[in-house]
Coordinates of C-alpha atoms and ligand atoms in Angstrom, one line a residue:
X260 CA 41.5 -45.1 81.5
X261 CA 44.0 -44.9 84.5
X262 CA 46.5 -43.0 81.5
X263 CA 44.0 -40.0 81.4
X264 CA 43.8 -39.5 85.0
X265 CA 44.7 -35.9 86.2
X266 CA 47.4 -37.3 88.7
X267 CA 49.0 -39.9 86.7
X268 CA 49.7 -37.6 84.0
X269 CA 51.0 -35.0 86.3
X270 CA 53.2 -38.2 87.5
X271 CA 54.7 -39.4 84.3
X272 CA 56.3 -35.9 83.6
X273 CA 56.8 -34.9 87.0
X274 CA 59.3 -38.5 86.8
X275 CA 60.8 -36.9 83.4
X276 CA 58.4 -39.5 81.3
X277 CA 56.6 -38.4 78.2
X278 CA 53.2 -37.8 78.0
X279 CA 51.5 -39.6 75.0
X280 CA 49.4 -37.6 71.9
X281 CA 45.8 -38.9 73.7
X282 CA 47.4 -37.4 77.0
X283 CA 48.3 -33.9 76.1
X284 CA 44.9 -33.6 74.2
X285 CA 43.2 -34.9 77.2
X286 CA 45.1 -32.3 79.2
X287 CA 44.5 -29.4 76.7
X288 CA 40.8 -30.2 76.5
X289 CA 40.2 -30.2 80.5
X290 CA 42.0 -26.9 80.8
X291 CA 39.5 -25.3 78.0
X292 CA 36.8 -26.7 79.1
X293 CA 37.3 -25.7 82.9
X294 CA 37.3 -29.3 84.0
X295 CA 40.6 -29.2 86.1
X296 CA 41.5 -27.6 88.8
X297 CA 44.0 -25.2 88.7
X298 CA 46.2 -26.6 91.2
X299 CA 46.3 -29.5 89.1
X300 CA 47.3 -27.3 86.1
X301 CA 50.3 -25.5 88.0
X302 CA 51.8 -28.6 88.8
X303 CA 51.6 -30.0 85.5
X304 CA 53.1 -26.9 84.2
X305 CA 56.3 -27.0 86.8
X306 CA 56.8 -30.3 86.3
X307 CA 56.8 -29.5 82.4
X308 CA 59.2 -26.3 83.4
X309 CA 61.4 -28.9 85.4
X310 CA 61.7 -32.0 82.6
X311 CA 61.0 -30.3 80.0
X312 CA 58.7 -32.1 76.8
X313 CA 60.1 -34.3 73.7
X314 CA 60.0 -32.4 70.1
X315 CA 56.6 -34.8 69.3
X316 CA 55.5 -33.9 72.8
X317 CA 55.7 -30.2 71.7
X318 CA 54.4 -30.2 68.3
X319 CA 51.3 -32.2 69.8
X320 CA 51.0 -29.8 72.4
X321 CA 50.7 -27.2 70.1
X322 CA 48.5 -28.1 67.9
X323 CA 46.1 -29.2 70.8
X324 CA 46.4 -25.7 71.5
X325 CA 45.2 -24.7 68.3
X326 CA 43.0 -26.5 68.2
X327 CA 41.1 -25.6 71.6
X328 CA 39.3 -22.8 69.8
X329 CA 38.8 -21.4 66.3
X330 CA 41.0 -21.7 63.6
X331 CA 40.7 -18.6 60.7
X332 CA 39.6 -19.3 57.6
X333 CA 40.7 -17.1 54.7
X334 CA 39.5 -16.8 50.9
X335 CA 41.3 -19.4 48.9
X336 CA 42.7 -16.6 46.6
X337 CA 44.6 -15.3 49.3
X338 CA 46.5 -18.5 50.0
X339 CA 50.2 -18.0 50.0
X340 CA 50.0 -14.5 51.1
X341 CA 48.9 -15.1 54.4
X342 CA 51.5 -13.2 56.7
X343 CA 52.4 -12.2 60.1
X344 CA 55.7 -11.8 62.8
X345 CA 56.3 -12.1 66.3
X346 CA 58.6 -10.9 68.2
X347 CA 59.8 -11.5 71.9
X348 CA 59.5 -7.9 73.0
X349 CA 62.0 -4.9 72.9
X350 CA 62.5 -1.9 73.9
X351 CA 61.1 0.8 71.7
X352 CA 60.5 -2.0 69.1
X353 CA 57.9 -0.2 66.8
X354 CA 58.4 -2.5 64.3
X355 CA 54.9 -3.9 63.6
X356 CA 53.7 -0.4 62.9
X357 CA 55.4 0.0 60.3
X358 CA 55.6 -3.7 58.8
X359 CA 52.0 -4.6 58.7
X360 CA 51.2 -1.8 56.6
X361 CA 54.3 -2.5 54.5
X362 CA 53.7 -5.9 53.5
X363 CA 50.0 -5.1 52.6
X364 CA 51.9 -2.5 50.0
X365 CA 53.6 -5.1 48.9
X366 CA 50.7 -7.5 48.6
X367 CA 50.6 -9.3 51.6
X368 CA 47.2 -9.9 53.6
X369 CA 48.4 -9.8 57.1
X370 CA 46.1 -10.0 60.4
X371 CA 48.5 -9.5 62.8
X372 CA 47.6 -10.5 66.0
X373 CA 49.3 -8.5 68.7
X374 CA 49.8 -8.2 72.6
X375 CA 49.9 -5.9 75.5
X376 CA 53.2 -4.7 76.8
X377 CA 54.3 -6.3 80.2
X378 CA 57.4 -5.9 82.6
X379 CA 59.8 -3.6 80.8
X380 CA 59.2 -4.0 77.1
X381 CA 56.2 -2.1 74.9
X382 CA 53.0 -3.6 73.7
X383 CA 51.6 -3.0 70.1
X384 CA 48.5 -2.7 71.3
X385 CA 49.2 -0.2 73.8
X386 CA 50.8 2.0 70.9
X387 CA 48.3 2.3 69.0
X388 CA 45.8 2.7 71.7
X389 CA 47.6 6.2 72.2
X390 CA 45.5 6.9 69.0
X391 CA 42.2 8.6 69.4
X392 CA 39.2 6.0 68.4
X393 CA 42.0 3.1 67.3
X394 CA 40.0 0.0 68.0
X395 CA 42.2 -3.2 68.3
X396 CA 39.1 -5.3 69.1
X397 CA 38.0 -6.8 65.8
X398 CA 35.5 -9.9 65.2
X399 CA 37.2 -12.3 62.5
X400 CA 34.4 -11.4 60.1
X401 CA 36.3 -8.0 60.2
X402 CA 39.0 -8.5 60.2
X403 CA 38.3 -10.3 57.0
X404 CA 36.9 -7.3 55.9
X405 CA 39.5 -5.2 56.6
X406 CA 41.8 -7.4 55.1
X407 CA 39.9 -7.4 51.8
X408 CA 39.6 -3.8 51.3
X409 CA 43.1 -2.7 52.8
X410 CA 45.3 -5.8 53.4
X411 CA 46.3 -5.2 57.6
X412 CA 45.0 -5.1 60.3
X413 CA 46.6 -4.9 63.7
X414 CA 44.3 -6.3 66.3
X415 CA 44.2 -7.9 70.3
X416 CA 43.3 -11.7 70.7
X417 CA 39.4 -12.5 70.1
X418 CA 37.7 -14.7 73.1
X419 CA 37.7 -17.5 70.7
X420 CA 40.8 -17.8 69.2
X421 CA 43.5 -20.2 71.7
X422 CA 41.2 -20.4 74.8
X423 CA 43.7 -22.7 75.7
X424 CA 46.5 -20.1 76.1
X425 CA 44.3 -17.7 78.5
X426 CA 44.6 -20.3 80.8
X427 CA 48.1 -21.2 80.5
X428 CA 49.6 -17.8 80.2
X429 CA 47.9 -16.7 83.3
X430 CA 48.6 -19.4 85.5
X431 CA 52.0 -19.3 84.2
X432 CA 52.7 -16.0 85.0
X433 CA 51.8 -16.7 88.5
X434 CA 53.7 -19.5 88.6
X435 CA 57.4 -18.6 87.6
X436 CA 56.6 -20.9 85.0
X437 CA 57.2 -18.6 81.9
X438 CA 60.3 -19.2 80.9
X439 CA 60.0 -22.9 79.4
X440 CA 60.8 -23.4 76.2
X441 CA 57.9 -25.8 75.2
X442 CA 55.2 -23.6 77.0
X443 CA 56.7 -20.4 74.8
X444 CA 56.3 -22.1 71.6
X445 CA 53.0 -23.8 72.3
X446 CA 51.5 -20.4 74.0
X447 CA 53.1 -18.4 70.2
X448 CA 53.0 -20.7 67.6
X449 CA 49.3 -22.5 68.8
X450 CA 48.3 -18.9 68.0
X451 CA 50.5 -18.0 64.6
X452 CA 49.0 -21.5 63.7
X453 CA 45.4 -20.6 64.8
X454 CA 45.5 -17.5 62.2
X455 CA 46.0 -20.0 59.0
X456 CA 49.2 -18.4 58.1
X457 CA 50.9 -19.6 54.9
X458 CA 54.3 -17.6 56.4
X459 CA 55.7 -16.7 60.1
X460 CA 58.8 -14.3 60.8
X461 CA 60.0 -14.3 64.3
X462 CA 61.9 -11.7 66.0
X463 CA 63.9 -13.3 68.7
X464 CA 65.5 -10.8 69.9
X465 CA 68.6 -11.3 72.7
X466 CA 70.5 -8.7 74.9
X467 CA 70.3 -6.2 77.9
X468 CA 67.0 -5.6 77.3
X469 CA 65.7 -8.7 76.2
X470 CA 64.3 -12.1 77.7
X471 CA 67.4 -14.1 76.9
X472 CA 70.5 -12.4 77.3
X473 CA 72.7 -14.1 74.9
X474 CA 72.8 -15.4 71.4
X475 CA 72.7 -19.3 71.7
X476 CA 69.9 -19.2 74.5
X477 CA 67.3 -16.6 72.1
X478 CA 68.5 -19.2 68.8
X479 CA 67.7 -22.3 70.8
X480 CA 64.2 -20.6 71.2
X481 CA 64.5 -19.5 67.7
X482 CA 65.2 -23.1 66.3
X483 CA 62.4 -24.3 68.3
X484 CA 59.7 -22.3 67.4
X485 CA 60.9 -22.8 63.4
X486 CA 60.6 -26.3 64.1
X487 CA 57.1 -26.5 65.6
X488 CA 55.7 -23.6 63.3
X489 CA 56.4 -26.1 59.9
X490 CA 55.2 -29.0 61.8
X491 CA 52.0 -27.1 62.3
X492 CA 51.8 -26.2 58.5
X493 CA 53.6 -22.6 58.1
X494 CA 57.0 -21.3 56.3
X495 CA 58.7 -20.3 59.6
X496 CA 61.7 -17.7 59.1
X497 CA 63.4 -16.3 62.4
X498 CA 65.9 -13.0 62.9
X499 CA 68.6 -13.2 65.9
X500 CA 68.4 -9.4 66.7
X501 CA 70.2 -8.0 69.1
X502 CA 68.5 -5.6 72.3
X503 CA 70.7 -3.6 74.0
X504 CA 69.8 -0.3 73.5
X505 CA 66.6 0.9 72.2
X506 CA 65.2 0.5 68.5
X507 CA 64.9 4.2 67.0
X508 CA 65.1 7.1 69.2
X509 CA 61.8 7.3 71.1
X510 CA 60.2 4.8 73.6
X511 CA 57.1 5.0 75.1
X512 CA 53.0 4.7 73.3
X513 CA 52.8 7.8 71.9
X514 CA 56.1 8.5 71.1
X515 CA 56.6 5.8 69.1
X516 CA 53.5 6.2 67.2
X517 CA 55.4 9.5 66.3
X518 CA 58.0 7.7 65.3
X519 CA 56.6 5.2 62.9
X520 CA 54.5 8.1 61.5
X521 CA 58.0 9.5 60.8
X522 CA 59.2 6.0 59.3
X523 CA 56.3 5.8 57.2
X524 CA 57.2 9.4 55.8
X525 CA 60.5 8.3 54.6
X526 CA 62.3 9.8 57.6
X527 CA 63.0 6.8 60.0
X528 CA 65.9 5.8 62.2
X529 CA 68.4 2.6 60.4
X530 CA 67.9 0.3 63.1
X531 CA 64.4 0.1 63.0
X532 CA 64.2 0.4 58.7
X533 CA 66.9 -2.3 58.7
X534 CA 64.4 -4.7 61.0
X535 CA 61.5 -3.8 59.0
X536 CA 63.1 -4.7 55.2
X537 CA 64.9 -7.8 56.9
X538 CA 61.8 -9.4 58.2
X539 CA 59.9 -8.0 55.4
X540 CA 62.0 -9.4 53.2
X541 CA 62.0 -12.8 54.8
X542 CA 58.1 -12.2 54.4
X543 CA 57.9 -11.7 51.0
X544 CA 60.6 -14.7 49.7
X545 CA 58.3 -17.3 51.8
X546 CA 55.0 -16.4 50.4
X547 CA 56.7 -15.9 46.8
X548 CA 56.1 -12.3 46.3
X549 CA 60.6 -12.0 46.1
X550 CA 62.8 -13.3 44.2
X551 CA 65.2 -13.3 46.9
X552 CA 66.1 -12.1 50.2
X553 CA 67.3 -8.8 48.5
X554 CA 64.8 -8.3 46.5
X555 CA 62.4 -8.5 49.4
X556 CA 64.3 -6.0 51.2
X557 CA 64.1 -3.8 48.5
X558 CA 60.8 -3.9 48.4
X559 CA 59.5 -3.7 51.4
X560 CA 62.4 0.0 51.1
X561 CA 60.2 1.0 48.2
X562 CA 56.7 0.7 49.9
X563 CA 57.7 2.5 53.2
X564 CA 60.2 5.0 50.9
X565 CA 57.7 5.8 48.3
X566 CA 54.8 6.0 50.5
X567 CA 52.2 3.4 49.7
X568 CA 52.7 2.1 53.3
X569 CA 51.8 5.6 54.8
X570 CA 48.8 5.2 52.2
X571 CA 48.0 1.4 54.6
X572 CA 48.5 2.8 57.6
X573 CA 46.2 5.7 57.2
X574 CA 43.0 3.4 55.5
X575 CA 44.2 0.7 58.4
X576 CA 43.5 3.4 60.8
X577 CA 40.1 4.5 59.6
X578 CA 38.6 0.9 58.8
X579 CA 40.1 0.6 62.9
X580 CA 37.5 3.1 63.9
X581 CA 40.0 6.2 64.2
X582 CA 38.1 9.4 62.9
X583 CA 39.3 10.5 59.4
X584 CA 40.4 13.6 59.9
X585 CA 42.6 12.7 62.6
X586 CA 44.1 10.2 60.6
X587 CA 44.8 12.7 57.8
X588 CA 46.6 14.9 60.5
X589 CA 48.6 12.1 61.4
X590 CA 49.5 11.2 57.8
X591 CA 50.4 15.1 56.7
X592 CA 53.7 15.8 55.4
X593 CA 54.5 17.9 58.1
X594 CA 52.1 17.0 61.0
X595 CA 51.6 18.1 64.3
X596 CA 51.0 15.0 66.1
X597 CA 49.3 16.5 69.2
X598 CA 46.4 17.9 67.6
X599 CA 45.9 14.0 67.5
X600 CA 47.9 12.4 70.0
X601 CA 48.0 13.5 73.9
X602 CA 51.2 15.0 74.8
X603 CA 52.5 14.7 78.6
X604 CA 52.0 17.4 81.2
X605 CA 56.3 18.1 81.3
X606 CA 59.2 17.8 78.8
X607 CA 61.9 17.3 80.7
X608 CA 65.2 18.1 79.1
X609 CA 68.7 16.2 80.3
X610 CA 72.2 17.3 78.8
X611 CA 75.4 15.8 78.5
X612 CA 77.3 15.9 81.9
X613 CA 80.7 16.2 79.6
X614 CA 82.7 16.4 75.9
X615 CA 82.7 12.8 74.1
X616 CA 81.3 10.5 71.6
X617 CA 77.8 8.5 72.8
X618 CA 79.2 4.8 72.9
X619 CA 76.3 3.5 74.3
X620 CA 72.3 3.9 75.6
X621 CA 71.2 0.8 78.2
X622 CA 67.7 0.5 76.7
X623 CA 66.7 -1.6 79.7
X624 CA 67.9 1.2 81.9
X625 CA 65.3 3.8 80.4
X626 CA 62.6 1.2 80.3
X627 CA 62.9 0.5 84.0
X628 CA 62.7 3.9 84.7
X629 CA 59.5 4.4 82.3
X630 CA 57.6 1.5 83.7
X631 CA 57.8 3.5 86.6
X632 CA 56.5 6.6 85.9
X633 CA 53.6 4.7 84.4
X634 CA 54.6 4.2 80.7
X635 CA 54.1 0.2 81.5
X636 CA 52.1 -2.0 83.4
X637 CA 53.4 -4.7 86.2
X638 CA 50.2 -6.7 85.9
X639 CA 48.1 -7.6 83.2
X640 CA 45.0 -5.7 82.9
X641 CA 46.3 -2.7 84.8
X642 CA 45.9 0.6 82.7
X643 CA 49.4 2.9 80.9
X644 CA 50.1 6.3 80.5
X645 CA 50.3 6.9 76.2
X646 CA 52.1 10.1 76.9
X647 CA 55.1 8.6 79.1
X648 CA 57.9 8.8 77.3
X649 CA 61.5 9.4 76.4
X650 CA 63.2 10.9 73.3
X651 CA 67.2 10.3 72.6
X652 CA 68.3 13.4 71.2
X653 CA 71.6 12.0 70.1
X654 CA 72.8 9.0 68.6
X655 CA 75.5 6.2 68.7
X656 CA 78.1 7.5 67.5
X657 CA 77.8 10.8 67.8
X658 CA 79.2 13.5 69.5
X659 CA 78.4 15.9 71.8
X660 CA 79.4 18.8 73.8
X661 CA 79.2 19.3 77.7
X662 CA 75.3 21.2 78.0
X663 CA 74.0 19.7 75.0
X664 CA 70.8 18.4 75.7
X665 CA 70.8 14.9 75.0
X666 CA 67.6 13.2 76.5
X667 CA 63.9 14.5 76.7
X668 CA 61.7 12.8 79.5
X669 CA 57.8 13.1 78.8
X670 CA 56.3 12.7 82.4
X671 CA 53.5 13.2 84.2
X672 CA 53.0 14.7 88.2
X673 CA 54.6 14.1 90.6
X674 CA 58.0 15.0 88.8
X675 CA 60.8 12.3 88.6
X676 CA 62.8 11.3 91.6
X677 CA 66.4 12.2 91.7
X678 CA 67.0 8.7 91.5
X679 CA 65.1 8.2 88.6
X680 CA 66.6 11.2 86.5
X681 CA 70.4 9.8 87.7
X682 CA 69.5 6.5 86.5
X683 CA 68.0 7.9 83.0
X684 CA 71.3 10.0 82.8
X685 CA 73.7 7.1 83.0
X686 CA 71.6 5.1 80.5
X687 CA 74.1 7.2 78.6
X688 CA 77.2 6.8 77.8
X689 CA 79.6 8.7 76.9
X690 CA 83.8 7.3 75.8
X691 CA 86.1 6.8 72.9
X692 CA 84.9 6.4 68.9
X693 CA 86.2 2.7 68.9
X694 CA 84.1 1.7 71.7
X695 CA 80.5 2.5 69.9
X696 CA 78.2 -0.5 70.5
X697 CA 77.3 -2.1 67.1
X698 CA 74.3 -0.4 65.3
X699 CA 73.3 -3.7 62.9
X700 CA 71.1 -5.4 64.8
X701 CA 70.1 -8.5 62.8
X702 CA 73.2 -11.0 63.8
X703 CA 72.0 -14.1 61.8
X704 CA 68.9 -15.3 59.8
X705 CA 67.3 -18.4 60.0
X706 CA 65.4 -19.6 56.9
X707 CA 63.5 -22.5 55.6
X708 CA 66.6 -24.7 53.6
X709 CA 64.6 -24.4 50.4
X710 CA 65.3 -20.0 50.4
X711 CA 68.7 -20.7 52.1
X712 CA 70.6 -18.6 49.0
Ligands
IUR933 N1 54.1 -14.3 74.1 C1 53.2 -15.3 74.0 O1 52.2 -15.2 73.3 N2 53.4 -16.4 74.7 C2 54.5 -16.6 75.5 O2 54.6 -17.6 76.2 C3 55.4 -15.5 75.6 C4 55.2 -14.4 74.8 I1 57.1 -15.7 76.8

């Protein structure tokens, strides 16, 4: 059994070699079972960072992954209409807030499994935690139940599900081993695959504010993680979206919660409604509920337009454990939020230093300065401030006078440093009509050849 031994197999891919199917499930098995030492598992995982893995290599990988811990099971009436998205973190990017609820309008069942925010970009989780009683830890006998009566559920990862992936992701992180494209698609797609989905959209999202900067790097990852998602079993659609600024007008927990409140109320930014009925609608062709990519945007329009995904949101909330009159305040026509939600100790107001047209906000600007005055967290586990937070009170495009206010900061004591409130004003910028940044966001759409119309 010489192949199975801990140093040979480090070996053969530290020499660029490929390690065989019996291999990698010997490897995935020790590291959920505790039987390796963690030394052992770091070098493994440079050495896969440094010589990367062959396409069976990943797909093997995978769904060794998957297969470390439980795999969902779902009522067979609801097959096909298993959904769920991913995307690789954005600034502001409220998206799943208002899509889960969406898609169950449309008559989706979707147990969206979400993660914590880390480094500069937002976690679903930690959104929603800015609600009062919202309980993202669910057992997958309710989520099932949630599922039946409302249709979505937004909810963290259970102890069971990937064990596999704990173990990587942390060692990983402490690793500088991250950023490899065959740990990134067994880490997400072991865990899409894990939830018996019959359909996957992926955000992959490239920028200034995102994790690859350009377009060809975020679709290689995009191709990838299509590739190993129908390998596993799943329709795999993926969005190239661009990050540069922020999507919608308010980042930060609490803030955005407002913000997809607002969405669900018909009065939403474009950017983020044009994310939402674009993977929507991706959604609904794969699992057969649109004709087309069209009709699937309309749709998904209608529910959030018409209201029925407010109606979601509000029973998702509730069978979540959030009190019932809160989430009726929350769901008003005209609501004040913070009878609900907690609002920071200071508004801060910033104003346009001069005359001109806003050509441009550096999302990753006003994130960095965020994370630091607690609105993010530098290490898992550690706690966020909900109520940290920024508003844009202008958009691209527009124009504004000299005085105007143009930014509100939500913070907390001690006040901002002059540094910090410099850097949040030249997040903004101001110059001619012609030199807007684009305001589409979705550059290209990859889709299963069979919906390719
Ligand atoms: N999210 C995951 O679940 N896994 C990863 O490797 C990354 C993001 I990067």
């Amino acid at each position: 059994m010489e192949a199975l031994s801990i140093p040979e197999m480090i070996r053969t891919k530290r020499d660029g070699g490929a390690l065989s199917s019996e291999q990698l499930r010997a490897f995935v098995q020790l590291v959920s079972n505790n039987n390796i030492q963690e030394a052992q598992i770091g070098a493994m995982l440079m050495a896969v960072w440094q010589k990367g893995m062959t396409p069976p290599e990943v797909e093997t990988l995978t769904r060794e992954m998957m297969l470390s811990g439980e795999v969902m099971s779902w009522p067979k009436e609801w097959a096909g209409l298993m959904v769920d998205k991913h995307s690789t973190g954005g600034v502001g990017d409220k998206v799943s807030l208002v899509l889960a609820p969406a898609l169950a309008a449309c008559g989706c069942k979707v147990p969206m499994i979400s993660g914590r925010g880390l480094a500069h970009t937002g976690g679903t989780l930690d959104k929603l935690e800015s609600i009062p009683g919202f309980n993202i830890s669910q057992s997958a006998a309710q989520v099932q139940e949630i599922l039946a009566s409302v249709g979505c559920c937004i909810v963290g990862q259970t102890q069971t599900l990937v064990p596999a992936d704990r173990v990587l992701y942390a060692l990983r992180d402490i690793t500088s081993t991250v950023d490899s494209l065959p740990l990134i698609a067994g880490s997400i797609i072991s865990k899409k695959a894990a939830e018996s989905l019959a359909a996957l959209v992926l955000d992959v999202k490239f920028g200034r504010a995102a994790l690859y900067k350009d377009l060809e790097s975020a679709k290689e990852l995009a191709k990838l993680l299509v590739e190993v998602g129908n390998q596993l079993g799943m329709r795999v659609g993926a969005a190239l979206s661009r990050m540069d600024s922020t999507i919608g007008q308010r980042v930060g927990n609490s803030l955005e919660v407002v913000e997809s409140l607002e969405t669900l109320k018909g009065r939403g930014p474009d950017d983020l409604m044009e994310l939402v009925t674009t993977l929507g609608g991706v959604l609904l062709v794969m699992s057969g509920l649109a004709a087309d990519q069209s009709d699937g945007r309309r749709r998904i329009r209608e529910a959030v337009m018409g209201g029925a995904a407010l109606s979601k949101f509000q029973a998702m909330m509730e069978a979540q454990g959030v009190a019932k009159e809160a989430a009726a305040t929350l769901c008003a026509a005209q609501s004040d939020y913070h009878r609900v939600l907690r609002k920071a100790e200071h508004q801060l107001e910033l104003s346009s230093p001069a005359d001109g047209v806003v050509v441009d906000v550096d999302g990753m600007a006003l994130a960095l300065v965020l994370h630091q005055l607690g609105a993010g967290r530098s290490k898992a586990g550690e706690p966020v401030n909900h109520s940290v937070g920024v508003e844009l009170l202008v958009s691209l495009g527009q124009w504004v006078q000299k005085g105007a206010p143009w930014l509100r900061l939500h913070h907390e004591d001690p006040a901002p440093s002059q540094d910090q409130i410099s850097r949040l004003q030249s997040a903004l910028m101001l110059g001619a009509q012609e030199n807007v940044r684009r305001k589409t966001l979705v550059a290209e759409l990859l889709l299963p050849q069979e919906f390719m119309k």
